[in-house]
Amino acid sequence: MRYFVITGHKAVSTGDFKLDDIAGGAGRLDILVRCVNSAFFLSHNLRKDVEIYLVMEGGDDAPKTVIFKGADLRYLNPDERSTASLIRNALIKPVSEGEEVRSSPGVYVTRMSFYDVLSKLSQVGSFVYLKEDGVDCREYDFPENPVFVLGDNHDLTDEEEQALLSYSPDKICIGPHS
């Protein structure tokens, strides 16, 4: 299984954004949408062995985490707008602390913070921190159940990075250029 944790520092945690403005009014949700599409799409299929955790840290209802689970995922299309719509539909679902609410097949919303997500996923795999000063991924032996952690258009905050580093992650980069 492969897991991805992407923190959206300004990504709104409410569903009150316009699908025509996911790069601005939704707090750079476009970056998270591209991560979802990159994680799941194959040529004519979806990867079933992937889970992605989008930690929404912006807006009045933060934090919330939208989870996509490949084994159950339906209705994911390759265009950004429809992926943003799945996220928005999840965010408008009422969710209480400690529960995970299904908004559509394979898409869930919960009130977990970045730190809660790290704690949960520390039980299932080994953390791999995607960072520019890491080992080149072409020279890296990936663990059996990697949990890839990355920020949006901003690096992790100092507090987020310290929390992640407490789990002793491997650091890798995906190429020599930023």
mmCIF file with all atom_site columns, C-alpha atoms in Angstrom:
data_model
loop_
_atom_site.group_PDB
_atom_site.id
_atom_site.type_symbol
_atom_site.label_atom_id
_atom_site.label_alt_id
_atom_site.label_comp_id
_atom_site.label_asym_id
_atom_site.label_entity_id
_atom_site.label_seq_id
_atom_site.pdbx_PDB_ins_code
_atom_site.Cartn_x
_atom_site.Cartn_y
_atom_site.Cartn_z
_atom_site.occupancy
_atom_site.B_iso_or_equiv
_atom_site.pdbx_formal_charge
_atom_site.auth_seq_id
_atom_site.auth_comp_id
_atom_site.auth_asym_id
_atom_site.auth_atom_id
_atom_site.pdbx_PDB_model_num
ATOM 1   C CA . MET A 1 1   ? 0.000   0.000  0.000   1.00 0.00 ? 1   MET A CA 1
ATOM 2   C CA . ARG A 1 2   ? 1.131   3.594  -0.638  1.00 0.00 ? 2   ARG A CA 1
ATOM 3   C CA . TYR A 1 3   ? -0.016  6.505  1.482   1.00 0.00 ? 3   TYR A CA 1
ATOM 4   C CA . PHE A 1 4   ? 0.319   10.216 0.775   1.00 0.00 ? 4   PHE A CA 1
ATOM 5   C CA . VAL A 1 5   ? -0.127  13.070 3.243   1.00 0.00 ? 5   VAL A CA 1
ATOM 6   C CA . ILE A 1 6   ? -0.384  16.537 1.739   1.00 0.00 ? 6   ILE A CA 1
ATOM 7   C CA . THR A 1 7   ? -0.954  19.525 3.941   1.00 0.00 ? 7   THR A CA 1
ATOM 8   C CA . GLY A 1 8   ? -2.827  22.433 2.410   1.00 0.00 ? 8   GLY A CA 1
ATOM 9   C CA . HIS A 1 9   ? -1.830  25.361 4.582   1.00 0.00 ? 9   HIS A CA 1
ATOM 10  C CA . LYS A 1 10  ? -4.474  27.676 3.127   1.00 0.00 ? 10  LYS A CA 1
ATOM 11  C CA . ALA A 1 11  ? -6.809  25.088 1.582   1.00 0.00 ? 11  ALA A CA 1
ATOM 12  C CA . VAL A 1 12  ? -10.265 25.931 2.873   1.00 0.00 ? 12  VAL A CA 1
ATOM 13  C CA . SER A 1 13  ? -11.897 23.476 5.240   1.00 0.00 ? 13  SER A CA 1
ATOM 14  C CA . THR A 1 14  ? -15.430 24.483 4.268   1.00 0.00 ? 14  THR A CA 1
ATOM 15  C CA . GLY A 1 15  ? -17.216 23.680 1.048   1.00 0.00 ? 15  GLY A CA 1
ATOM 16  C CA . ASP A 1 16  ? -18.149 27.280 0.324   1.00 0.00 ? 16  ASP A CA 1
ATOM 17  C CA . PHE A 1 17  ? -15.748 27.888 -2.559  1.00 0.00 ? 17  PHE A CA 1
ATOM 18  C CA . LYS A 1 18  ? -16.425 28.181 -6.278  1.00 0.00 ? 18  LYS A CA 1
ATOM 19  C CA . LEU A 1 19  ? -15.167 25.387 -8.496  1.00 0.00 ? 19  LEU A CA 1
ATOM 20  C CA . ASP A 1 20  ? -14.014 28.073 -10.946 1.00 0.00 ? 20  ASP A CA 1
ATOM 21  C CA . ASP A 1 21  ? -11.630 29.481 -8.326  1.00 0.00 ? 21  ASP A CA 1
ATOM 22  C CA . ILE A 1 22  ? -9.823  26.521 -6.771  1.00 0.00 ? 22  ILE A CA 1
ATOM 23  C CA . ALA A 1 23  ? -6.430  28.213 -7.226  1.00 0.00 ? 23  ALA A CA 1
ATOM 24  C CA . GLY A 1 24  ? -7.444  31.383 -5.380  1.00 0.00 ? 24  GLY A CA 1
ATOM 25  C CA . GLY A 1 25  ? -10.605 31.408 -3.290  1.00 0.00 ? 25  GLY A CA 1
ATOM 26  C CA . ALA A 1 26  ? -10.168 27.785 -2.225  1.00 0.00 ? 26  ALA A CA 1
ATOM 27  C CA . GLY A 1 27  ? -6.652  28.388 -0.871  1.00 0.00 ? 27  GLY A CA 1
ATOM 28  C CA . ARG A 1 28  ? -4.570  26.688 -3.586  1.00 0.00 ? 28  ARG A CA 1
ATOM 29  C CA . LEU A 1 29  ? -6.772  23.619 -3.600  1.00 0.00 ? 29  LEU A CA 1
ATOM 30  C CA . ASP A 1 30  ? -5.586  23.145 -7.194  1.00 0.00 ? 30  ASP A CA 1
ATOM 31  C CA . ILE A 1 31  ? -2.276  21.805 -5.880  1.00 0.00 ? 31  ILE A CA 1
ATOM 32  C CA . LEU A 1 32  ? -3.993  19.193 -3.728  1.00 0.00 ? 32  LEU A CA 1
ATOM 33  C CA . VAL A 1 33  ? -6.279  18.222 -6.621  1.00 0.00 ? 33  VAL A CA 1
ATOM 34  C CA . ARG A 1 34  ? -3.252  17.612 -8.858  1.00 0.00 ? 34  ARG A CA 1
ATOM 35  C CA . CYS A 1 35  ? -1.729  15.431 -6.150  1.00 0.00 ? 35  CYS A CA 1
ATOM 36  C CA . VAL A 1 36  ? -4.903  13.325 -6.015  1.00 0.00 ? 36  VAL A CA 1
ATOM 37  C CA . ASN A 1 37  ? -4.946  12.879 -9.786  1.00 0.00 ? 37  ASN A CA 1
ATOM 38  C CA . SER A 1 38  ? -1.233  12.043 -9.917  1.00 0.00 ? 38  SER A CA 1
ATOM 39  C CA . ALA A 1 39  ? -1.550  9.489  -7.123  1.00 0.00 ? 39  ALA A CA 1
ATOM 40  C CA . PHE A 1 40  ? -4.474  7.565  -8.609  1.00 0.00 ? 40  PHE A CA 1
ATOM 41  C CA . PHE A 1 41  ? -4.551  7.689  -12.391 1.00 0.00 ? 41  PHE A CA 1
ATOM 42  C CA . LEU A 1 42  ? -3.119  5.019  -14.631 1.00 0.00 ? 42  LEU A CA 1
ATOM 43  C CA . SER A 1 43  ? -3.645  4.942  -18.385 1.00 0.00 ? 43  SER A CA 1
ATOM 44  C CA . HIS A 1 44  ? -7.031  3.201  -18.259 1.00 0.00 ? 44  HIS A CA 1
ATOM 45  C CA . ASN A 1 45  ? -7.540  2.518  -14.588 1.00 0.00 ? 45  ASN A CA 1
ATOM 46  C CA . LEU A 1 46  ? -7.098  3.754  -11.018 1.00 0.00 ? 46  LEU A CA 1
ATOM 47  C CA . ARG A 1 47  ? -4.470  2.594  -8.550  1.00 0.00 ? 47  ARG A CA 1
ATOM 48  C CA . LYS A 1 48  ? -6.254  0.585  -5.863  1.00 0.00 ? 48  LYS A CA 1
ATOM 49  C CA . ASP A 1 49  ? -3.265  0.398  -3.489  1.00 0.00 ? 49  ASP A CA 1
ATOM 50  C CA . VAL A 1 50  ? -3.184  4.129  -2.673  1.00 0.00 ? 50  VAL A CA 1
ATOM 51  C CA . GLU A 1 51  ? -4.657  6.289  0.076   1.00 0.00 ? 51  GLU A CA 1
ATOM 52  C CA . ILE A 1 52  ? -4.222  10.043 0.096   1.00 0.00 ? 52  ILE A CA 1
ATOM 53  C CA . TYR A 1 53  ? -4.840  12.326 3.075   1.00 0.00 ? 53  TYR A CA 1
ATOM 54  C CA . LEU A 1 54  ? -5.471  15.987 2.245   1.00 0.00 ? 54  LEU A CA 1
ATOM 55  C CA . VAL A 1 55  ? -5.112  18.052 5.412   1.00 0.00 ? 55  VAL A CA 1
ATOM 56  C CA . MET A 1 56  ? -7.087  21.272 4.989   1.00 0.00 ? 56  MET A CA 1
ATOM 57  C CA . GLU A 1 57  ? -5.711  23.903 7.347   1.00 0.00 ? 57  GLU A CA 1
ATOM 58  C CA . GLY A 1 58  ? -7.418  27.053 6.031   1.00 0.00 ? 58  GLY A CA 1
ATOM 59  C CA . GLY A 1 59  ? -10.780 28.596 6.785   1.00 0.00 ? 59  GLY A CA 1
ATOM 60  C CA . ASP A 1 60  ? -13.027 28.772 9.790   1.00 0.00 ? 60  ASP A CA 1
ATOM 61  C CA . ASP A 1 61  ? -13.614 25.031 10.194  1.00 0.00 ? 61  ASP A CA 1
ATOM 62  C CA . ALA A 1 62  ? -9.987  23.836 10.148  1.00 0.00 ? 62  ALA A CA 1
ATOM 63  C CA . PRO A 1 63  ? -8.506  21.390 10.443  1.00 0.00 ? 63  PRO A CA 1
ATOM 64  C CA . LYS A 1 64  ? -10.281 18.792 8.373   1.00 0.00 ? 64  LYS A CA 1
ATOM 65  C CA . THR A 1 65  ? -8.836  15.921 6.389   1.00 0.00 ? 65  THR A CA 1
ATOM 66  C CA . VAL A 1 66  ? -10.305 14.539 3.192   1.00 0.00 ? 66  VAL A CA 1
ATOM 67  C CA . ILE A 1 67  ? -9.249  10.946 2.534   1.00 0.00 ? 67  ILE A CA 1
ATOM 68  C CA . PHE A 1 68  ? -9.316  9.178  -0.832  1.00 0.00 ? 68  PHE A CA 1
ATOM 69  C CA . LYS A 1 69  ? -9.082  5.369  -0.619  1.00 0.00 ? 69  LYS A CA 1
ATOM 70  C CA . GLY A 1 70  ? -8.227  3.736  -3.921  1.00 0.00 ? 70  GLY A CA 1
ATOM 71  C CA . ALA A 1 71  ? -9.710  0.346  -3.050  1.00 0.00 ? 71  ALA A CA 1
ATOM 72  C CA . ASP A 1 72  ? -13.218 1.843  -2.881  1.00 0.00 ? 72  ASP A CA 1
ATOM 73  C CA . LEU A 1 73  ? -12.851 4.930  -5.066  1.00 0.00 ? 73  LEU A CA 1
ATOM 74  C CA . ARG A 1 74  ? -15.508 5.723  -7.679  1.00 0.00 ? 74  ARG A CA 1
ATOM 75  C CA . TYR A 1 75  ? -16.442 8.814  -9.698  1.00 0.00 ? 75  TYR A CA 1
ATOM 76  C CA . LEU A 1 76  ? -12.896 10.203 -9.859  1.00 0.00 ? 76  LEU A CA 1
ATOM 77  C CA . ASN A 1 77  ? -12.312 11.787 -13.260 1.00 0.00 ? 77  ASN A CA 1
ATOM 78  C CA . PRO A 1 78  ? -9.032  13.187 -14.584 1.00 0.00 ? 78  PRO A CA 1
ATOM 79  C CA . ASP A 1 79  ? -10.176 16.815 -14.718 1.00 0.00 ? 79  ASP A CA 1
ATOM 80  C CA . GLU A 1 80  ? -9.371  19.086 -11.784 1.00 0.00 ? 80  GLU A CA 1
ATOM 81  C CA . ARG A 1 81  ? -12.866 20.502 -11.485 1.00 0.00 ? 81  ARG A CA 1
ATOM 82  C CA . SER A 1 82  ? -14.559 17.161 -10.816 1.00 0.00 ? 82  SER A CA 1
ATOM 83  C CA . THR A 1 83  ? -11.871 16.185 -8.289  1.00 0.00 ? 83  THR A CA 1
ATOM 84  C CA . ALA A 1 84  ? -12.371 19.545 -6.548  1.00 0.00 ? 84  ALA A CA 1
ATOM 85  C CA . SER A 1 85  ? -16.098 18.804 -6.539  1.00 0.00 ? 85  SER A CA 1
ATOM 86  C CA . LEU A 1 86  ? -15.508 15.501 -4.719  1.00 0.00 ? 86  LEU A CA 1
ATOM 87  C CA . ILE A 1 87  ? -13.437 17.378 -2.134  1.00 0.00 ? 87  ILE A CA 1
ATOM 88  C CA . ARG A 1 88  ? -16.055 20.111 -1.761  1.00 0.00 ? 88  ARG A CA 1
ATOM 89  C CA . ASN A 1 89  ? -18.841 17.533 -1.327  1.00 0.00 ? 89  ASN A CA 1
ATOM 90  C CA . ALA A 1 90  ? -16.805 15.875 1.433   1.00 0.00 ? 90  ALA A CA 1
ATOM 91  C CA . LEU A 1 91  ? -16.143 19.182 3.203   1.00 0.00 ? 91  LEU A CA 1
ATOM 92  C CA . ILE A 1 92  ? -19.828 20.112 3.390   1.00 0.00 ? 92  ILE A CA 1
ATOM 93  C CA . LYS A 1 93  ? -20.693 16.893 5.235   1.00 0.00 ? 93  LYS A CA 1
ATOM 94  C CA . PRO A 1 94  ? -21.234 17.408 8.960   1.00 0.00 ? 94  PRO A CA 1
ATOM 95  C CA . VAL A 1 95  ? -18.514 15.576 10.861  1.00 0.00 ? 95  VAL A CA 1
ATOM 96  C CA . SER A 1 96  ? -17.844 15.331 14.589  1.00 0.00 ? 96  SER A CA 1
ATOM 97  C CA . GLU A 1 97  ? -14.523 14.850 16.336  1.00 0.00 ? 97  GLU A CA 1
ATOM 98  C CA . GLY A 1 98  ? -13.323 11.257 16.060  1.00 0.00 ? 98  GLY A CA 1
ATOM 99  C CA . GLU A 1 99  ? -15.602 10.133 13.233  1.00 0.00 ? 99  GLU A CA 1
ATOM 100 C CA . GLU A 1 100 ? -14.928 9.482  9.561   1.00 0.00 ? 100 GLU A CA 1
ATOM 101 C CA . VAL A 1 101 ? -17.848 10.317 7.264   1.00 0.00 ? 101 VAL A CA 1
ATOM 102 C CA . ARG A 1 102 ? -18.172 8.870  3.769   1.00 0.00 ? 102 ARG A CA 1
ATOM 103 C CA . SER A 1 103 ? -19.241 11.445 1.189   1.00 0.00 ? 103 SER A CA 1
ATOM 104 C CA . SER A 1 104 ? -18.995 9.201  -1.886  1.00 0.00 ? 104 SER A CA 1
ATOM 105 C CA . PRO A 1 105 ? -17.464 5.795  -2.592  1.00 0.00 ? 105 PRO A CA 1
ATOM 106 C CA . GLY A 1 106 ? -13.814 5.994  -1.521  1.00 0.00 ? 106 GLY A CA 1
ATOM 107 C CA . VAL A 1 107 ? -13.969 9.619  -0.303  1.00 0.00 ? 107 VAL A CA 1
ATOM 108 C CA . TYR A 1 108 ? -14.172 10.426 3.402   1.00 0.00 ? 108 TYR A CA 1
ATOM 109 C CA . VAL A 1 109 ? -13.895 13.455 5.669   1.00 0.00 ? 109 VAL A CA 1
ATOM 110 C CA . THR A 1 110 ? -12.699 13.603 9.252   1.00 0.00 ? 110 THR A CA 1
ATOM 111 C CA . ARG A 1 111 ? -11.598 16.225 11.769  1.00 0.00 ? 111 ARG A CA 1
ATOM 112 C CA . MET A 1 112 ? -8.007  14.975 11.944  1.00 0.00 ? 112 MET A CA 1
ATOM 113 C CA . SER A 1 113 ? -5.153  17.480 12.026  1.00 0.00 ? 113 SER A CA 1
ATOM 114 C CA . PHE A 1 114 ? -1.766  16.968 10.380  1.00 0.00 ? 114 PHE A CA 1
ATOM 115 C CA . TYR A 1 115 ? -0.452  15.608 13.679  1.00 0.00 ? 115 TYR A CA 1
ATOM 116 C CA . ASP A 1 116 ? -3.401  13.207 14.038  1.00 0.00 ? 116 ASP A CA 1
ATOM 117 C CA . VAL A 1 117 ? -2.800  11.896 10.508  1.00 0.00 ? 117 VAL A CA 1
ATOM 118 C CA . LEU A 1 118 ? 0.887   11.305 11.253  1.00 0.00 ? 118 LEU A CA 1
ATOM 119 C CA . SER A 1 119 ? 0.002   9.457  14.439  1.00 0.00 ? 119 SER A CA 1
ATOM 120 C CA . LYS A 1 120 ? -2.529  7.248  12.651  1.00 0.00 ? 120 LYS A CA 1
ATOM 121 C CA . LEU A 1 121 ? -0.274  6.420  9.708   1.00 0.00 ? 121 LEU A CA 1
ATOM 122 C CA . SER A 1 122 ? 2.751   5.713  11.913  1.00 0.00 ? 122 SER A CA 1
ATOM 123 C CA . GLN A 1 123 ? 0.986   2.423  12.675  1.00 0.00 ? 123 GLN A CA 1
ATOM 124 C CA . VAL A 1 124 ? 0.784   1.300  9.028   1.00 0.00 ? 124 VAL A CA 1
ATOM 125 C CA . GLY A 1 125 ? 3.990   2.304  7.258   1.00 0.00 ? 125 GLY A CA 1
ATOM 126 C CA . SER A 1 126 ? 7.329   4.071  7.162   1.00 0.00 ? 126 SER A CA 1
ATOM 127 C CA . PHE A 1 127 ? 7.456   7.817  6.611   1.00 0.00 ? 127 PHE A CA 1
ATOM 128 C CA . VAL A 1 128 ? 9.194   9.232  3.559   1.00 0.00 ? 128 VAL A CA 1
ATOM 129 C CA . TYR A 1 129 ? 9.601   13.012 3.584   1.00 0.00 ? 129 TYR A CA 1
ATOM 130 C CA . LEU A 1 130 ? 9.711   14.587 0.129   1.00 0.00 ? 130 LEU A CA 1
ATOM 131 C CA . LYS A 1 131 ? 12.217  17.403 0.548   1.00 0.00 ? 131 LYS A CA 1
ATOM 132 C CA . GLU A 1 132 ? 14.586  19.136 -1.841  1.00 0.00 ? 132 GLU A CA 1
ATOM 133 C CA . ASP A 1 133 ? 17.692  18.206 0.186   1.00 0.00 ? 133 ASP A CA 1
ATOM 134 C CA . GLY A 1 134 ? 16.807  14.501 0.336   1.00 0.00 ? 134 GLY A CA 1
ATOM 135 C CA . VAL A 1 135 ? 18.380  11.489 -1.339  1.00 0.00 ? 135 VAL A CA 1
ATOM 136 C CA . ASP A 1 136 ? 17.650  11.202 -5.058  1.00 0.00 ? 136 ASP A CA 1
ATOM 137 C CA . CYS A 1 137 ? 14.660  8.857  -5.399  1.00 0.00 ? 137 CYS A CA 1
ATOM 138 C CA . ARG A 1 138 ? 16.451  6.925  -8.160  1.00 0.00 ? 138 ARG A CA 1
ATOM 139 C CA . GLU A 1 139 ? 19.002  5.797  -5.557  1.00 0.00 ? 139 GLU A CA 1
ATOM 140 C CA . TYR A 1 140 ? 16.503  5.020  -2.810  1.00 0.00 ? 140 TYR A CA 1
ATOM 141 C CA . ASP A 1 141 ? 15.164  1.636  -1.721  1.00 0.00 ? 141 ASP A CA 1
ATOM 142 C CA . PHE A 1 142 ? 11.506  2.254  -0.937  1.00 0.00 ? 142 PHE A CA 1
ATOM 143 C CA . PRO A 1 143 ? 9.961   0.594  2.126   1.00 0.00 ? 143 PRO A CA 1
ATOM 144 C CA . GLU A 1 144 ? 7.090   -1.844 1.757   1.00 0.00 ? 144 GLU A CA 1
ATOM 145 C CA . ASN A 1 145 ? 4.346   0.574  2.874   1.00 0.00 ? 145 ASN A CA 1
ATOM 146 C CA . PRO A 1 146 ? 5.677   4.093  2.315   1.00 0.00 ? 146 PRO A CA 1
ATOM 147 C CA . VAL A 1 147 ? 3.863   7.092  3.775   1.00 0.00 ? 147 VAL A CA 1
ATOM 148 C CA . PHE A 1 148 ? 4.937   10.042 1.618   1.00 0.00 ? 148 PHE A CA 1
ATOM 149 C CA . VAL A 1 149 ? 4.614   13.434 3.315   1.00 0.00 ? 149 VAL A CA 1
ATOM 150 C CA . LEU A 1 150 ? 4.812   16.770 1.517   1.00 0.00 ? 150 LEU A CA 1
ATOM 151 C CA . GLY A 1 151 ? 3.587   20.316 1.724   1.00 0.00 ? 151 GLY A CA 1
ATOM 152 C CA . ASP A 1 152 ? 1.628   22.318 -0.807  1.00 0.00 ? 152 ASP A CA 1
ATOM 153 C CA . ASN A 1 153 ? 3.243   25.341 -2.457  1.00 0.00 ? 153 ASN A CA 1
ATOM 154 C CA . HIS A 1 154 ? 4.832   26.048 0.950   1.00 0.00 ? 154 HIS A CA 1
ATOM 155 C CA . ASP A 1 155 ? 7.147   23.805 2.897   1.00 0.00 ? 155 ASP A CA 1
ATOM 156 C CA . LEU A 1 156 ? 5.935   22.255 6.111   1.00 0.00 ? 156 LEU A CA 1
ATOM 157 C CA . THR A 1 157 ? 5.968   24.713 8.999   1.00 0.00 ? 157 THR A CA 1
ATOM 158 C CA . ASP A 1 158 ? 8.728   24.302 11.593  1.00 0.00 ? 158 ASP A CA 1
ATOM 159 C CA . GLU A 1 159 ? 6.237   22.684 13.981  1.00 0.00 ? 159 GLU A CA 1
ATOM 160 C CA . GLU A 1 160 ? 4.939   20.290 11.315  1.00 0.00 ? 160 GLU A CA 1
ATOM 161 C CA . GLU A 1 161 ? 8.459   19.378 10.264  1.00 0.00 ? 161 GLU A CA 1
ATOM 162 C CA . GLN A 1 162 ? 9.523   18.722 13.868  1.00 0.00 ? 162 GLN A CA 1
ATOM 163 C CA . ALA A 1 163 ? 6.481   16.486 14.370  1.00 0.00 ? 163 ALA A CA 1
ATOM 164 C CA . LEU A 1 164 ? 7.329   14.533 11.219  1.00 0.00 ? 164 LEU A CA 1
ATOM 165 C CA . LEU A 1 165 ? 11.030  14.300 12.107  1.00 0.00 ? 165 LEU A CA 1
ATOM 166 C CA . SER A 1 166 ? 10.066  12.739 15.456  1.00 0.00 ? 166 SER A CA 1
ATOM 167 C CA . TYR A 1 167 ? 9.045   9.656  13.407  1.00 0.00 ? 167 TYR A CA 1
ATOM 168 C CA . SER A 1 168 ? 12.550  9.450  11.844  1.00 0.00 ? 168 SER A CA 1
ATOM 169 C CA . PRO A 1 169 ? 11.447  9.628  8.196   1.00 0.00 ? 169 PRO A CA 1
ATOM 170 C CA . ASP A 1 170 ? 13.719  9.005  5.257   1.00 0.00 ? 170 ASP A CA 1
ATOM 171 C CA . LYS A 1 171 ? 14.206  12.154 3.178   1.00 0.00 ? 171 LYS A CA 1
ATOM 172 C CA . ILE A 1 172 ? 14.079  11.883 -0.598  1.00 0.00 ? 172 ILE A CA 1
ATOM 173 C CA . CYS A 1 173 ? 13.825  14.265 -3.522  1.00 0.00 ? 173 CYS A CA 1
ATOM 174 C CA . ILE A 1 174 ? 12.355  13.502 -6.904  1.00 0.00 ? 174 ILE A CA 1
ATOM 175 C CA . GLY A 1 175 ? 15.081  15.175 -8.936  1.00 0.00 ? 175 GLY A CA 1
ATOM 176 C CA . PRO A 1 176 ? 18.001  17.581 -8.932  1.00 0.00 ? 176 PRO A CA 1
ATOM 177 C CA . HIS A 1 177 ? 15.894  20.661 -9.796  1.00 0.00 ? 177 HIS A CA 1
ATOM 178 C CA . SER A 1 178 ? 13.288  22.358 -7.655  1.00 0.00 ? 178 SER A CA 1
#
